[in-house]
Amino acid sequence: MTCCCKPKVNMTTKLFCLDFDQTLVKGHYHNAMYKTQKPTNHPDNKLTIANLLNDTSTGLKNGEEARQFVQLALANGHKIAITTYSKYPEVISPTLRKMGLSDNEILQIVEVAFLPLDQRVGKGGHIEEAMRKTGVNDRANVWLVDDSANNCNLARNAGYSVVEVPEDRDASPEYFLPLLAAAQIPASVR
């Protein structure tokens, strides 16, 4: 007996590691939170986060395009991680909500937030932690999206795909184009 079904094509799961400060948002939230002298998860931090998100100079950076990309990637079975130099991971969920993501979508996103001993080493430790948490093991399937030229160069040299986000707070969202293409399901799988 022969099967009339199309053979199943294995789609490669990609991991997209998104920086936070000056990539998803226009500001530098770690520094702003640190200046308040409130410890991580202090109740007053919610107000600081809300003020940062509502300020047009520190709020979302191309939020609509970021939301569309994250939703497309998740819908197509890819993994998303927020990889950030920060001691304040509580900024991530409110920001993702402000972008328009649902609670279910937010739950699918891995958070990797810590300050490395030496920031000159780039995001390698963050990316490796994200890979461990998501089960994506092949560097060829990992993307770093970051505003730091140093982080991008180090990631590129380590074998990751890279999209360097312009530092300009009002940068054109064109840097999402290669990400949207990478997150698509190939026509042969549809």
Coordinates of C-alpha atoms in Angstrom, one line a residue:
M1 CA 0.0 0.0 0.0
T2 CA 1.3 3.4 -0.9
C3 CA 0.8 6.6 1.1
C4 CA -0.9 9.5 -0.7
C5 CA 0.5 12.0 1.9
K6 CA 3.3 14.3 1.1
P7 CA 6.5 13.4 2.8
K8 CA 7.1 15.4 5.9
V9 CA 9.9 17.9 5.5
N10 CA 11.9 18.7 8.6
M11 CA 11.9 22.5 9.2
T12 CA 14.9 23.7 11.1
T13 CA 14.0 25.5 14.3
K14 CA 15.8 28.8 14.7
L15 CA 16.7 30.7 17.9
F16 CA 16.4 34.5 17.7
C17 CA 18.3 36.2 20.5
L18 CA 17.0 39.7 20.9
D19 CA 18.9 42.3 22.9
F20 CA 16.8 44.5 25.0
D21 CA 18.3 48.0 25.7
Q22 CA 18.4 50.1 22.6
T23 CA 17.2 47.2 20.5
L24 CA 13.6 46.5 21.7
V25 CA 13.4 49.8 23.5
K26 CA 15.0 53.2 22.8
G27 CA 16.4 53.6 26.2
H28 CA 18.9 51.9 28.5
Y29 CA 16.6 50.4 31.1
H30 CA 19.3 48.7 33.2
N31 CA 21.0 52.0 33.8
A32 CA 17.7 53.8 34.6
M33 CA 16.6 51.0 37.0
Y34 CA 20.0 51.0 38.6
K35 CA 19.9 54.8 39.2
T36 CA 16.7 54.3 41.3
Q37 CA 18.7 52.3 43.8
K38 CA 15.8 49.9 44.2
P39 CA 16.7 46.2 44.3
T40 CA 15.4 43.8 41.6
N41 CA 11.6 43.1 41.9
H42 CA 11.1 46.1 44.3
P43 CA 7.4 47.2 44.0
D44 CA 8.4 50.7 43.0
N45 CA 10.1 49.3 39.9
K46 CA 6.7 48.9 38.2
L47 CA 6.2 52.6 38.2
T48 CA 9.7 53.2 36.8
I49 CA 9.2 50.6 34.1
A50 CA 5.8 52.1 33.1
N51 CA 7.3 55.6 33.0
L52 CA 10.1 54.4 30.7
L53 CA 7.7 52.6 28.4
N54 CA 5.4 55.6 28.1
D55 CA 8.2 58.1 27.4
T56 CA 8.6 58.5 23.7
S57 CA 12.4 58.9 24.1
T58 CA 12.8 55.6 25.9
G59 CA 9.8 53.6 24.9
L60 CA 9.5 50.9 22.3
K61 CA 11.9 50.9 19.3
N62 CA 9.9 49.9 16.2
G63 CA 7.4 48.1 18.5
E64 CA 4.9 47.2 15.7
E65 CA 7.6 45.6 13.6
A66 CA 9.1 43.8 16.6
R67 CA 5.7 42.4 17.5
Q68 CA 5.0 41.2 14.0
F69 CA 8.4 39.5 13.9
V70 CA 8.1 37.8 17.3
Q71 CA 4.6 36.6 16.5
L72 CA 5.6 35.2 13.1
A73 CA 8.7 33.4 14.5
L74 CA 6.7 31.8 17.4
A75 CA 3.8 30.9 15.0
N76 CA 6.3 29.1 12.8
G77 CA 7.8 27.1 15.6
H78 CA 11.0 29.1 16.2
K79 CA 12.4 30.2 19.6
I80 CA 12.8 33.7 20.9
A81 CA 15.1 34.7 23.7
I82 CA 15.7 38.1 25.2
T83 CA 19.4 38.3 25.9
T84 CA 20.3 41.3 27.9
Y85 CA 23.1 42.8 30.1
S86 CA 20.8 43.6 33.1
K87 CA 20.1 42.8 36.7
Y88 CA 16.5 43.9 36.2
P89 CA 14.7 41.1 34.2
E90 CA 11.4 42.5 35.4
V91 CA 11.5 45.0 32.6
I92 CA 11.0 42.3 30.0
S93 CA 7.4 41.1 30.4
P94 CA 5.8 44.6 30.7
T95 CA 7.7 45.6 27.5
L96 CA 6.5 42.6 25.6
R97 CA 2.9 43.3 26.8
K98 CA 3.3 46.9 25.6
M99 CA 4.4 45.5 22.2
G100 CA 1.1 43.8 22.0
L101 CA 2.1 40.2 22.7
S102 CA -0.3 37.9 24.5
D103 CA 0.5 36.3 27.8
N104 CA 0.7 32.9 26.0
E105 CA 3.3 34.4 23.5
I106 CA 5.3 36.0 26.4
L107 CA 5.4 32.6 28.2
Q108 CA 7.1 31.1 25.1
I109 CA 9.9 33.7 25.3
V110 CA 13.1 32.8 27.2
E111 CA 14.7 35.5 29.3
V112 CA 18.5 35.5 29.8
A113 CA 19.4 38.6 31.8
F114 CA 22.6 38.9 33.7
L115 CA 25.7 41.1 33.8
P116 CA 28.8 39.2 32.6
L117 CA 32.1 39.8 34.6
D118 CA 33.6 41.4 31.4
Q119 CA 31.2 42.9 28.8
R120 CA 34.0 42.9 26.2
V121 CA 33.4 39.1 25.8
G122 CA 30.0 39.9 24.2
K123 CA 26.8 38.0 24.4
G124 CA 28.4 34.5 24.1
G125 CA 27.3 33.4 27.6
H126 CA 23.8 34.8 27.0
I127 CA 23.5 33.0 23.7
E128 CA 24.8 29.7 25.1
E129 CA 22.3 29.9 28.0
A130 CA 19.5 30.6 25.5
M131 CA 20.5 27.7 23.4
R132 CA 20.5 25.4 26.5
K133 CA 17.1 26.6 27.6
T134 CA 15.5 26.2 24.1
G135 CA 17.3 23.1 22.9
V136 CA 18.6 24.7 19.8
N137 CA 22.1 23.3 19.5
D138 CA 23.5 24.3 16.1
R139 CA 25.1 27.7 15.9
A140 CA 24.0 27.9 12.3
N141 CA 20.4 28.2 13.5
V142 CA 21.0 31.0 16.0
W143 CA 20.6 34.7 15.3
L144 CA 21.7 37.6 17.5
V145 CA 19.8 40.9 17.1
D146 CA 21.8 43.6 18.9
D147 CA 22.7 47.3 18.8
S148 CA 26.3 46.7 20.0
A149 CA 28.9 46.4 17.2
N150 CA 31.2 44.5 19.6
N151 CA 28.5 42.0 20.5
C152 CA 27.6 41.5 16.8
N153 CA 31.2 41.1 15.6
L154 CA 31.9 38.5 18.4
A155 CA 28.7 36.6 17.6
R156 CA 29.5 36.6 13.9
N157 CA 33.0 35.3 14.5
A158 CA 31.5 32.6 16.7
G159 CA 29.4 31.3 13.8
Y160 CA 26.0 33.0 14.6
S161 CA 23.9 34.9 12.2
V162 CA 23.7 38.6 13.1
V163 CA 21.5 41.6 12.6
E164 CA 23.0 44.8 13.8
V165 CA 20.3 47.3 15.0
P166 CA 21.1 50.9 14.3
E167 CA 21.8 52.9 17.5
D168 CA 19.5 55.7 16.3
R169 CA 16.4 55.8 18.5
D170 CA 14.3 56.5 15.5
A171 CA 16.0 54.0 13.2
S172 CA 14.0 52.7 10.2
P173 CA 12.7 49.2 10.9
E174 CA 14.4 47.8 7.7
Y175 CA 16.7 45.7 9.9
F176 CA 13.7 43.4 10.5
L177 CA 13.6 42.3 6.8
P178 CA 16.2 39.6 7.1
L179 CA 14.6 38.4 10.4
L180 CA 11.2 38.1 8.8
A181 CA 12.7 36.2 5.9
A182 CA 14.5 33.8 8.3
A183 CA 11.3 33.2 10.4
Q184 CA 9.2 32.2 7.3
I185 CA 8.2 28.6 6.8
P186 CA 9.8 27.5 3.5
A187 CA 7.2 26.9 0.7
S188 CA 8.3 23.2 0.6
V189 CA 7.0 22.7 4.1
R190 CA 3.6 24.4 3.8

